[in-house]
Short mmCIF file of C-alpha atoms in Angstrom, two decimals:
data_model
loop_
_atom_site.label_atom_id
_atom_site.label_comp_id
_atom_site.label_asym_id
_atom_site.label_seq_id
_atom_site.Cartn_x
_atom_site.Cartn_y
_atom_site.Cartn_z
CA MET A 4 77.44 -112.23 17.67
CA ASN A 5 79.38 -113.27 14.58
CA VAL A 6 81.00 -110.58 12.44
CA THR A 7 80.25 -110.57 8.71
CA THR A 8 82.04 -108.80 5.90
CA THR A 9 80.58 -107.36 2.69
CA ASP A 10 82.09 -106.96 -0.76
CA PRO A 11 80.82 -103.54 -1.92
CA ARG A 12 81.38 -104.46 -5.54
CA ASP A 13 78.55 -106.98 -5.52
CA GLY A 14 76.86 -106.36 -2.14
CA ARG A 15 77.34 -109.94 -1.00
CA HIS A 16 77.76 -110.68 2.71
CA HIS A 17 80.29 -113.26 3.86
CA PRO A 18 80.70 -114.89 7.28
CA THR A 19 83.97 -114.63 9.19
CA ASP A 20 85.39 -116.46 12.19
CA LEU A 21 85.36 -113.20 14.14
CA THR A 22 82.89 -112.43 16.92
CA GLU A 23 81.89 -109.10 18.42
CA THR A 24 83.84 -108.39 21.59
CA ASP A 25 81.66 -108.58 24.69
CA GLU A 26 81.97 -106.29 27.70
CA PRO A 27 84.13 -108.68 29.80
CA GLY A 28 86.38 -109.14 26.76
CA VAL A 29 86.77 -105.38 26.37
CA ALA A 30 87.65 -105.07 30.07
CA THR A 31 90.26 -107.83 29.74
CA ILE A 32 91.82 -106.18 26.70
CA ALA A 33 91.93 -102.77 28.42
CA GLY A 34 93.64 -104.41 31.40
CA GLN A 35 96.25 -105.96 29.10
CA ALA A 36 96.88 -102.55 27.55
CA SER A 37 97.35 -101.02 30.98
CA ARG A 38 99.91 -103.67 31.93
CA ALA A 39 101.71 -103.30 28.61
CA ALA A 40 102.23 -99.57 29.17
CA GLN A 41 105.25 -100.06 31.41
CA TRP A 42 106.99 -102.29 28.87
CA LEU A 43 106.32 -99.85 26.03
CA PHE A 44 107.50 -96.84 28.03
CA GLY A 45 110.50 -98.81 29.27
CA LEU A 46 111.71 -99.33 25.72
CA GLY A 47 112.63 -95.67 25.67
CA ARG A 48 112.64 -93.50 22.59
CA LEU A 49 115.16 -95.55 20.69
CA GLY A 50 113.56 -98.86 21.55
CA ARG A 51 110.15 -97.61 20.42
CA ALA A 52 111.74 -96.33 17.21
CA GLN A 53 113.03 -99.84 16.59
CA LEU A 54 109.55 -101.22 17.25
CA LEU A 55 107.90 -98.82 14.81
CA GLU A 56 110.35 -99.72 12.08
CA ALA A 57 109.70 -103.40 12.75
CA VAL A 58 105.96 -102.75 12.40
CA ALA A 59 106.51 -101.06 9.04
CA THR A 60 108.58 -104.02 7.84
CA SER A 61 105.96 -106.48 9.08
CA LEU A 62 103.18 -104.65 7.21
CA GLU A 63 105.20 -104.58 4.01
CA SER A 64 106.08 -108.27 4.29
CA ARG A 65 102.35 -109.07 4.25
CA ARG A 66 101.48 -106.60 1.48
CA GLY A 67 99.85 -109.10 -0.86
CA ASP A 68 97.50 -110.56 1.75
CA LEU A 69 96.66 -107.19 3.28
CA VAL A 70 95.85 -105.53 -0.04
CA ALA A 71 93.77 -108.49 -1.19
CA ALA A 72 91.76 -108.47 2.03
CA ALA A 73 91.15 -104.72 1.80
CA GLU A 74 90.16 -104.84 -1.86
CA ALA A 75 87.51 -107.48 -1.14
CA GLU A 76 86.10 -105.40 1.75
CA THR A 77 86.33 -101.86 0.34
CA GLY A 78 86.38 -102.08 -3.48
CA LEU A 79 88.95 -99.28 -3.51
CA GLY A 80 91.19 -101.03 -6.05
CA GLN A 81 94.61 -102.61 -5.81
CA ALA A 82 96.64 -99.58 -6.91
CA ARG A 83 95.01 -97.26 -4.39
CA LEU A 84 95.29 -99.80 -1.55
CA ASP A 85 98.89 -100.69 -2.39
CA SER A 86 99.76 -96.99 -2.19
CA GLU A 87 97.85 -96.60 1.06
CA LEU A 88 99.70 -99.51 2.65
CA THR A 89 102.97 -97.84 1.66
CA ARG A 90 101.71 -94.66 3.32
CA ALA A 91 100.91 -96.60 6.50
CA ALA A 92 104.47 -97.98 6.61
CA ILE A 93 105.86 -94.48 5.96
CA GLN A 94 103.90 -93.16 8.95
CA PHE A 95 105.47 -95.71 11.29
CA ARG A 96 108.96 -94.95 9.95
CA MET A 97 108.40 -91.20 10.23
CA PHE A 98 107.54 -91.54 13.90
CA ALA A 99 110.70 -93.56 14.39
CA ASP A 100 112.54 -90.46 13.13
CA VAL A 101 110.45 -88.26 15.45
CA LEU A 102 111.50 -90.38 18.42
CA ARG A 103 115.18 -90.30 17.52
CA ASP A 104 115.04 -86.53 17.09
CA GLY A 105 113.51 -86.14 20.56
CA GLY A 106 112.32 -82.57 20.07
CA TYR A 107 108.72 -83.70 20.53
CA LEU A 108 109.44 -84.10 24.27
CA GLU A 109 109.67 -80.30 24.69
CA ALA A 110 112.34 -80.92 27.31
CA ALA A 111 113.15 -77.89 29.45
CA ILE A 112 115.50 -77.36 32.40
CA ASP A 113 115.56 -74.40 34.77
CA HIS A 114 118.42 -74.80 37.23
CA ALA A 115 118.01 -73.58 40.78
CA ALA A 116 118.79 -69.88 40.84
CA ASP A 117 118.12 -66.59 42.57
CA THR A 118 115.14 -64.80 41.04
CA PRO A 119 113.50 -61.40 41.66
CA LEU A 120 111.07 -63.30 43.88
CA GLY A 121 113.74 -65.12 45.84
CA PRO A 122 115.46 -68.50 45.48
CA GLY A 123 113.94 -70.54 42.67
CA PRO A 124 113.87 -74.34 42.77
CA ASP A 125 115.38 -76.63 40.15
CA LEU A 126 112.63 -77.48 37.63
CA ARG A 127 112.71 -79.96 34.78
CA ARG A 128 109.83 -80.65 32.43
CA MET A 129 109.01 -82.85 29.46
CA LEU A 130 106.08 -84.66 27.89
CA VAL A 131 105.17 -88.19 29.01
CA PRO A 132 102.61 -90.75 27.73
CA LEU A 133 98.95 -90.38 28.64
CA GLY A 134 98.39 -94.15 28.87
CA PRO A 135 96.39 -96.62 26.75
CA VAL A 136 94.55 -95.09 23.79
CA ALA A 137 91.39 -96.16 21.92
CA VAL A 138 91.57 -95.74 18.14
CA PHE A 139 88.43 -95.94 15.99
CA GLY A 140 89.21 -97.07 12.46
CA ALA A 141 87.91 -95.14 9.45
CA SER A 142 85.74 -96.66 6.73
CA ASN A 143 87.54 -94.92 3.86
CA PHE A 144 91.15 -95.70 4.85
CA PRO A 145 91.51 -99.39 5.80
CA PHE A 146 95.23 -98.88 6.42
CA ALA A 147 96.29 -95.25 6.85
CA PHE A 148 93.50 -94.25 9.28
CA SER A 149 92.63 -97.60 10.81
CA VAL A 150 94.33 -100.31 12.88
CA ALA A 151 97.68 -99.70 11.17
CA GLY A 152 97.11 -95.98 10.71
CA GLY A 153 98.64 -92.75 11.88
CA ASP A 154 96.70 -92.66 15.15
CA THR A 155 98.18 -96.03 16.12
CA ALA A 156 101.66 -95.06 14.96
CA SER A 157 101.66 -91.78 16.90
CA ALA A 158 100.15 -93.37 20.02
CA LEU A 159 102.73 -96.18 20.09
CA ALA A 160 105.48 -93.65 19.44
CA ALA A 161 104.26 -91.64 22.44
CA GLY A 162 104.47 -94.80 24.54
CA CYS A 163 100.73 -95.48 24.67
CA PRO A 164 99.40 -99.01 24.10
CA THR A 165 96.57 -98.94 21.59
CA VAL A 166 93.21 -100.70 21.46
CA ALA A 167 91.78 -100.35 17.96
CA LYS A 168 88.05 -100.58 17.36
CA ALA A 169 87.85 -102.25 13.95
CA HIS A 170 85.54 -100.62 11.42
CA PRO A 171 82.68 -102.91 10.32
CA SER A 172 83.43 -102.18 6.66
CA HIS A 173 86.74 -104.05 6.84
CA PRO A 174 86.97 -106.40 9.83
CA LEU A 175 89.25 -108.96 8.15
CA THR A 176 91.65 -106.25 7.00
CA SER A 177 91.66 -104.90 10.55
CA ARG A 178 92.50 -108.30 12.01
CA ALA A 179 95.26 -108.87 9.46
CA SER A 180 96.73 -105.44 10.25
CA ALA A 181 96.60 -106.16 13.98
CA ASP A 182 98.31 -109.51 13.41
CA ALA A 183 101.14 -107.77 11.56
CA ILE A 184 101.68 -105.28 14.38
CA GLU A 185 101.41 -107.89 17.12
CA SER A 186 103.98 -110.02 15.29
CA ALA A 187 106.48 -107.16 15.40
CA VAL A 188 105.79 -106.68 19.13
CA ARG A 189 106.36 -110.39 19.84
CA ASP A 190 109.62 -110.40 17.89
CA LEU A 191 110.91 -107.75 20.30
CA GLY A 192 109.76 -109.73 23.33
CA GLY A 193 106.75 -107.53 24.02
CA PRO A 194 103.65 -108.58 25.97
CA GLU A 195 100.05 -108.86 24.86
CA GLY A 196 98.18 -105.59 24.97
CA VAL A 197 100.58 -103.29 23.13
CA LEU A 198 98.15 -103.39 20.19
CA THR A 199 94.79 -105.16 20.27
CA ALA A 200 91.63 -104.94 18.17
CA VAL A 201 88.00 -105.14 19.32
CA TYR A 202 84.94 -105.70 17.15
CA GLY A 203 81.36 -104.43 17.27
CA GLU A 204 79.71 -101.03 17.69
CA GLN A 205 78.88 -101.64 21.35
CA ALA A 206 82.46 -102.70 22.02
CA GLY A 207 83.59 -99.20 21.08
CA ARG A 208 81.29 -97.65 23.68
CA TRP A 209 82.45 -100.07 26.36
CA LEU A 210 86.04 -99.38 25.40
CA VAL A 211 86.02 -95.62 25.99
CA ARG A 212 84.32 -96.16 29.36
CA GLN A 213 87.20 -98.36 30.58
CA PRO A 214 89.20 -96.57 33.32
CA ALA A 215 92.47 -97.71 31.75
CA ILE A 216 91.78 -95.84 28.50
CA ARG A 217 93.18 -92.31 28.69
CA ALA A 218 92.32 -90.86 25.24
CA ALA A 219 90.42 -91.73 22.08
CA ALA A 220 90.93 -90.88 18.42
CA LEU A 221 88.38 -91.08 15.61
CA THR A 222 88.21 -90.43 11.90
CA GLY A 223 84.52 -90.59 11.03
CA SER A 224 81.21 -88.79 11.06
CA VAL A 225 79.87 -86.16 13.42
CA GLY A 226 77.24 -88.68 14.53
CA ALA A 227 79.89 -91.24 15.43
CA ALA A 228 81.84 -88.62 17.38
CA ARG A 229 78.75 -87.65 19.36
CA ALA A 230 78.02 -91.29 20.20
CA ILE A 231 81.57 -91.82 21.41
CA GLN A 232 81.52 -88.57 23.36
CA ALA A 233 78.25 -89.60 25.00
CA ALA A 234 79.92 -92.80 26.19
CA ILE A 235 82.92 -90.85 27.46
CA ASP A 236 80.59 -88.51 29.34
CA GLU A 237 79.43 -91.50 31.42
CA ARG A 238 82.92 -91.77 32.92
CA THR A 239 83.67 -90.29 36.31
CA ASP A 240 86.93 -88.94 34.88
CA PRO A 241 86.81 -87.31 31.43
CA ILE A 242 89.26 -88.19 28.67
CA PRO A 243 89.95 -86.31 25.43
CA LEU A 244 88.42 -87.40 22.12
CA TYR A 245 90.40 -86.31 19.08
CA ALA A 246 88.01 -86.50 16.14
CA GLU A 247 88.45 -85.71 12.45
CA LEU A 248 84.95 -85.36 11.03
CA SER A 249 83.17 -83.44 8.26
CA SER A 250 84.73 -81.17 5.65
CA VAL A 251 83.64 -79.42 2.43
CA ASN A 252 87.10 -78.11 1.44
CA PRO A 253 86.10 -75.18 -0.84
CA ILE A 254 88.19 -74.26 -3.86
CA VAL A 255 88.15 -70.76 -5.36
CA VAL A 256 89.32 -70.30 -8.95
CA LEU A 257 89.93 -66.66 -9.83
CA PRO A 258 89.18 -65.32 -13.34
CA GLU A 259 92.73 -65.18 -14.71
CA ALA A 260 93.43 -68.74 -13.57
CA ALA A 261 90.23 -69.99 -15.24
CA ALA A 262 91.06 -68.17 -18.47
CA SER A 263 94.71 -69.24 -18.68
CA ARG A 264 94.56 -72.87 -17.56
CA GLY A 265 90.89 -73.88 -17.41
CA ASN A 266 91.37 -77.34 -18.97
CA GLN A 267 94.18 -78.13 -16.56
CA ILE A 268 92.08 -77.06 -13.59
CA ALA A 269 89.14 -79.13 -14.87
CA ASP A 270 91.42 -82.18 -14.96
CA GLY A 271 92.58 -81.53 -11.41
CA LEU A 272 89.12 -80.86 -10.02
CA PHE A 273 87.67 -84.00 -11.57
CA ALA A 274 90.51 -86.18 -10.29
CA SER A 275 90.29 -84.64 -6.84
CA PHE A 276 86.54 -84.95 -6.24
CA THR A 277 86.23 -88.45 -7.72
CA ALA A 278 89.41 -90.05 -6.33
CA SER A 279 88.57 -93.17 -4.30
CA GLY A 280 84.92 -92.65 -5.17
CA GLY A 281 84.94 -89.19 -3.59
CA GLN A 282 85.41 -90.85 -0.21
CA LEU A 283 88.30 -88.73 1.02
CA CYS A 284 88.05 -86.31 3.93
CA THR A 285 89.84 -83.70 1.81
CA LYS A 286 87.58 -84.07 -1.24
CA PRO A 287 86.63 -80.63 -2.64
CA GLY A 288 82.85 -80.41 -2.33
CA LEU A 289 82.49 -76.82 -3.54
CA ALA A 290 84.27 -75.10 -6.42
CA PHE A 291 83.73 -71.36 -6.86
CA LEU A 292 84.20 -70.61 -10.58
CA PRO A 293 83.81 -67.26 -12.40
CA ALA A 294 80.68 -66.66 -14.49
CA ASP A 295 82.65 -65.44 -17.50
CA PRO A 296 83.90 -67.03 -20.75
CA GLY A 297 86.94 -68.58 -19.06
CA GLY A 298 84.76 -70.05 -16.33
CA ASP A 299 82.27 -71.30 -18.93
CA ARG A 300 85.00 -73.22 -20.76
CA LEU A 301 86.26 -74.68 -17.48
CA VAL A 302 82.77 -75.85 -16.50
CA GLU A 303 82.15 -77.32 -19.94
CA ALA A 304 85.39 -79.32 -19.72
CA LEU A 305 84.41 -80.52 -16.26
CA ARG A 306 80.96 -81.56 -17.47
CA GLY A 307 82.51 -83.60 -20.24
CA LYS A 308 84.72 -85.50 -17.84
CA VAL A 309 81.86 -86.27 -15.48
CA ALA A 310 79.45 -87.26 -18.26
CA SER A 311 81.93 -89.77 -19.69
CA ALA A 312 82.94 -91.26 -16.34
CA GLY A 313 81.95 -94.72 -15.19
CA GLY A 314 80.26 -95.79 -11.99
CA MET A 315 82.16 -95.67 -8.72
CA VAL A 316 81.97 -98.19 -5.89
CA LEU A 317 81.23 -96.81 -2.43
CA LEU A 318 82.37 -98.49 0.74
CA ASN A 319 79.11 -99.72 2.19
CA GLN A 320 75.34 -99.54 1.86
CA ARG A 321 74.99 -96.77 4.44
CA ILE A 322 77.38 -94.51 2.52
CA ARG A 323 75.68 -95.39 -0.80
CA ASP A 324 72.24 -94.60 0.56
CA ALA A 325 73.42 -91.34 2.14
CA TYR A 326 75.04 -90.30 -1.14
CA GLU A 327 71.91 -90.92 -3.19
CA SER A 328 69.77 -89.10 -0.61
CA GLY A 329 72.30 -86.27 -0.55
CA VAL A 330 72.08 -85.73 -4.31
CA ILE A 331 68.29 -85.50 -4.09
CA ALA A 332 68.45 -83.12 -1.12
CA LEU A 333 70.90 -80.80 -2.86
CA GLU A 334 68.71 -80.59 -5.94
CA LYS A 335 65.68 -79.86 -3.79
CA ALA A 336 67.69 -77.11 -2.08
CA GLY A 337 68.23 -75.39 -5.43
CA ALA A 338 71.35 -76.90 -6.99
CA ARG A 339 70.77 -77.92 -10.61
CA LEU A 340 72.15 -81.06 -12.20
CA SER A 341 75.07 -80.16 -14.46
CA ALA A 342 76.43 -83.61 -15.40
CA GLN A 343 75.86 -87.22 -14.39
CA PRO A 344 76.55 -90.31 -16.48
CA ARG A 345 74.12 -93.16 -16.95
CA ILE A 346 75.51 -96.24 -15.24
CA ASP A 347 74.53 -99.81 -14.50
CA ALA A 348 74.59 -99.84 -10.70
CA GLY A 349 74.38 -103.63 -10.53
CA ALA A 350 74.04 -105.47 -7.23
CA GLY A 351 76.77 -103.65 -5.32
CA PHE A 352 77.17 -100.12 -4.01
CA THR A 353 78.02 -98.42 -7.30
CA VAL A 354 76.91 -94.83 -7.91
CA ALA A 355 77.25 -92.22 -10.64
CA PRO A 356 79.58 -89.25 -10.12
CA THR A 357 77.58 -86.05 -9.99
CA LEU A 358 78.29 -82.43 -10.87
CA LEU A 359 75.79 -79.88 -9.58
CA GLU A 360 75.71 -76.15 -10.23
CA VAL A 361 74.30 -73.09 -8.49
CA ASP A 362 74.67 -69.36 -8.97
CA LEU A 363 76.29 -67.56 -6.07
CA PRO A 364 73.09 -65.82 -4.85
CA GLY A 365 71.46 -69.25 -4.55
CA LEU A 366 74.17 -70.75 -2.34
CA THR A 367 72.63 -71.76 0.99
CA ALA A 368 73.85 -73.61 4.05
CA GLU A 369 71.99 -76.71 2.81
CA ILE A 370 73.86 -76.68 -0.50
CA ALA A 371 77.17 -75.96 1.22
CA ASP A 372 76.90 -79.09 3.38
CA GLU A 373 79.15 -82.12 2.86
CA CYS A 374 77.95 -84.97 0.64
CA PHE A 375 80.34 -87.90 1.05
CA GLY A 376 81.05 -89.48 -2.33
CA PRO A 377 81.86 -88.40 -5.90
CA LEU A 378 79.87 -85.18 -5.95
CA MET A 379 80.92 -81.57 -6.34
CA VAL A 380 78.86 -78.37 -6.49
CA VAL A 381 80.08 -75.65 -8.83
CA VAL A 382 79.21 -72.16 -7.57
CA ARG A 383 79.29 -69.49 -10.29
CA TYR A 384 80.22 -65.98 -9.15
CA ARG A 385 80.33 -62.69 -11.07
CA ASP A 386 82.37 -60.50 -8.76
CA VAL A 387 85.38 -61.60 -6.70
CA ALA A 388 84.30 -59.12 -4.02
CA GLU A 389 81.21 -61.28 -3.38
CA LEU A 390 83.25 -64.30 -2.33
CA ASP A 391 84.03 -63.19 1.24
CA ALA A 392 80.38 -63.18 2.28
CA ALA A 393 79.65 -66.37 0.34
CA LEU A 394 82.45 -68.29 2.04
CA ALA A 395 80.87 -67.46 5.39
CA THR A 396 78.05 -69.80 4.32
CA VAL A 397 80.53 -72.68 3.98
CA PRO A 398 81.25 -74.67 7.16
CA PRO A 399 84.84 -74.45 8.41
CA SER A 400 86.93 -77.16 6.75
CA LEU A 401 90.20 -79.02 6.80
CA THR A 402 91.37 -77.06 3.78
CA GLY A 403 90.73 -74.03 1.60
CA SER A 404 92.26 -73.70 -1.88
CA VAL A 405 92.94 -70.71 -4.14
CA HIS A 406 93.83 -70.80 -7.85
CA SER A 407 95.06 -67.49 -9.25
CA GLY A 408 96.87 -66.19 -12.29
CA PRO A 409 99.30 -63.34 -12.95
CA GLY A 410 96.45 -60.96 -13.81
CA ASP A 411 94.36 -61.63 -10.74
CA ASP A 412 94.17 -58.99 -8.02
CA THR A 413 96.74 -59.81 -5.33
CA GLU A 414 94.63 -58.09 -2.71
CA ALA A 415 91.74 -60.40 -3.59
CA VAL A 416 94.07 -63.36 -3.11
CA ARG A 417 95.22 -61.97 0.22
CA THR A 418 91.63 -61.48 1.38
CA LEU A 419 90.69 -65.05 0.42
CA VAL A 420 93.73 -66.38 2.25
CA ASP A 421 92.72 -64.44 5.36
CA VAL A 422 89.23 -65.97 5.16
CA PHE A 423 90.62 -69.48 4.76
CA ALA A 424 93.16 -68.94 7.54
CA ALA A 425 90.27 -68.30 9.95
CA ARG A 426 88.15 -71.19 8.66
CA SER A 427 90.52 -74.04 7.77
CA GLY A 428 93.67 -75.81 8.87
CA ARG A 429 95.57 -75.88 5.56
CA ILE A 430 95.59 -73.43 2.65
CA VAL A 431 96.40 -74.86 -0.78
CA PHE A 432 97.68 -72.63 -3.57
CA ASP A 433 97.12 -73.59 -7.23
CA GLY A 434 96.54 -77.21 -6.26
CA TYR A 435 94.05 -79.65 -4.80
CA PRO A 436 93.54 -80.73 -1.19
CA THR A 437 93.50 -84.50 -1.77
CA GLY A 438 96.78 -86.36 -1.38
CA VAL A 439 97.77 -85.43 2.18
CA ARG A 440 101.55 -85.54 2.56
CA VAL A 441 102.89 -87.34 5.63
CA SER A 442 105.61 -85.04 6.92
CA TRP A 443 106.87 -82.90 9.78
CA ALA A 444 105.15 -79.72 8.58
CA GLN A 445 101.76 -81.24 7.78
CA HIS A 446 98.64 -80.08 9.58
CA HIS A 447 95.48 -82.13 9.08
CA GLY A 448 92.87 -80.45 11.22
CA GLY A 449 90.62 -77.44 11.28
CA PRO A 450 87.82 -75.67 13.14
CA TRP A 451 84.63 -77.55 14.00
CA PRO A 452 83.06 -79.49 12.31
CA SER A 453 86.19 -80.57 10.44
CA THR A 454 87.80 -81.52 13.74
CA ASN A 455 87.03 -81.03 17.42
CA ALA A 456 90.57 -80.14 18.50
CA VAL A 457 93.50 -77.97 17.51
CA HIS A 458 95.86 -80.89 16.97
CA THR A 459 96.64 -82.54 13.64
CA SER A 460 95.88 -86.18 12.90
CA VAL A 461 98.61 -86.43 10.23
CA GLY A 462 102.24 -85.44 10.54
CA ALA A 463 104.86 -85.42 13.25
CA THR A 464 103.02 -83.25 15.76
CA SER A 465 100.03 -85.63 15.92
CA ILE A 466 102.02 -87.37 18.67
CA ARG A 467 101.18 -84.39 20.88
CA ARG A 468 97.63 -85.69 21.32
CA PHE A 469 98.82 -88.62 23.41
CA LEU A 470 101.27 -86.86 25.69
CA ARG A 471 100.98 -84.71 28.81
CA PRO A 472 103.52 -82.46 30.56
CA LEU A 473 105.20 -83.56 33.77
CA ALA A 474 107.59 -81.44 35.85
CA TRP A 475 110.20 -82.62 38.36
CA GLN A 476 111.12 -80.15 41.12
CA ASN A 477 114.42 -80.52 43.01
CA ALA A 478 114.55 -84.16 41.91
CA PRO A 479 117.69 -86.25 42.53
CA GLU A 480 119.46 -86.93 39.26
CA TRP A 481 119.14 -90.70 39.49
CA ILE A 482 115.34 -90.55 39.28
CA LEU A 483 115.18 -88.15 36.33
CA PRO A 484 114.57 -89.40 32.79
CA GLU A 485 117.87 -89.35 30.93
CA GLU A 486 116.57 -86.60 28.63
CA LEU A 487 116.41 -84.24 31.65
CA ARG A 488 119.86 -84.95 33.09
CA ASP A 489 122.48 -82.25 32.75
CA GLU A 490 125.01 -84.35 30.87
CA TYR A 491 122.51 -85.59 28.29
CA THR A 492 122.91 -83.72 24.99
CA ALA A 493 121.40 -85.97 22.32
CA ILE A 494 118.12 -84.03 21.92
CA PRO A 495 117.24 -80.33 21.64
CA ARG A 496 116.29 -78.75 24.98
CA ARG A 497 115.60 -75.36 26.50
CA VAL A 498 118.09 -74.86 29.34
CA ASP A 499 117.72 -71.82 31.61
CA GLY A 500 115.64 -70.15 28.94
CA ARG A 501 118.11 -70.73 26.10
CA TRP A 502 117.53 -73.11 23.22
CA VAL A 503 120.24 -75.79 23.08
CA PRO A 504 120.24 -77.94 19.93
CA GLY A 505 120.84 -81.65 20.27
CA ILE A 506 124.26 -83.07 19.52
CA ASP A 507 124.21 -86.24 17.42
CA PRO A 508 126.36 -88.78 19.30
CA GLN A 509 127.33 -90.36 15.97
CA PRO A 510 130.33 -88.74 14.26
#
């Protein structure tokens, strides 16, 4: 079946020269990935670091074509997409640094020694690649969470060939991204199968059932995760699915913060929940604001911004329809319309940003559910002490945010932080959860339904998803990886229980 692409700005469908990958094609591609694994692992850490940097350079060299393709398929705008492509390149370069550092290997050596239980053998352990990985591209990030995204960068860094299932919202962007990565592989003499893309919903199910595939990663909906998991469950040998899914990302603004900087917070909230059409996994969907004069001024400023906003283009018809249905459902559940501009939707997938409001006693699980798109529910509270119980209504999320001022009760802040620590993966202070930094300390995950695993999908430790531990007992030195040989000192290791920092061979 031929693959089509749709411009969400006008809703027009366009043919492509792509076809959906059939089952024999998926099997062939998985076989290529399996054969490419030895080459990728054989590059070693430093060789893979060179490859990742070459990928970043290749992506940047094609910036104009990539951004143009993504803009026509997503409507996200040139500035946003240009920034996202830069982020994708940064992710590849960061993992090159992770590889050179080597700490991610968790290398440990216990020399043979007498123990209270008798002679102990020589043991050496480090993390090794799982094998080929399936990556499911996200609709809302055509670069940073798709074919050229962080899942691919971390999998290749780990030494795992990657088969990317292109998202139907941006198939041409996916192919162009794959071409850029494959070009970098060829320039280093690599084989086919290090990075390949497949197309079509059914191809994704066939892919995760291939014996060669050893893990899968997804950024998408709970429904998509369940469909992929159902396909995985048909395997005779299970594999992990690392999924980043649904998140409401509540923000609590305490009274002193609302009174002292309400207009500033209104600016930040509006920018955060409408950025990229509200189609960010870290979009704040709930804002708890005090029902006092300071909170009233904040809400009024927020209403003004929403009422004067223009229409926003969503990624595809399914997301547009779900957004419009979600607004209706939230109002039926008891949330009242606070602000929504009149817009000319036109022929594409344009919607109006929406601000809803509910008093704290009326907050229900239905109102606290995620609505993907430019919508936020303001929850008005009268007593800070009521927030603990109310936040239990909110599903666990990727983030929880607290805005406080000098006059706010520090114990109340501490209590809120404790609640968020149990129900989110990142706590934001006096800021907004959108704009996820790519760095060593980042954690982009949280309790179900925000993710289905403890690992992050952004940041240096996301490589851990695609590695497994392997121990060597009484192994001859010649067969050990160089990182586990006694004379090797270039990476940090734990030797006989003591932490030994790496020694940079360069003066």
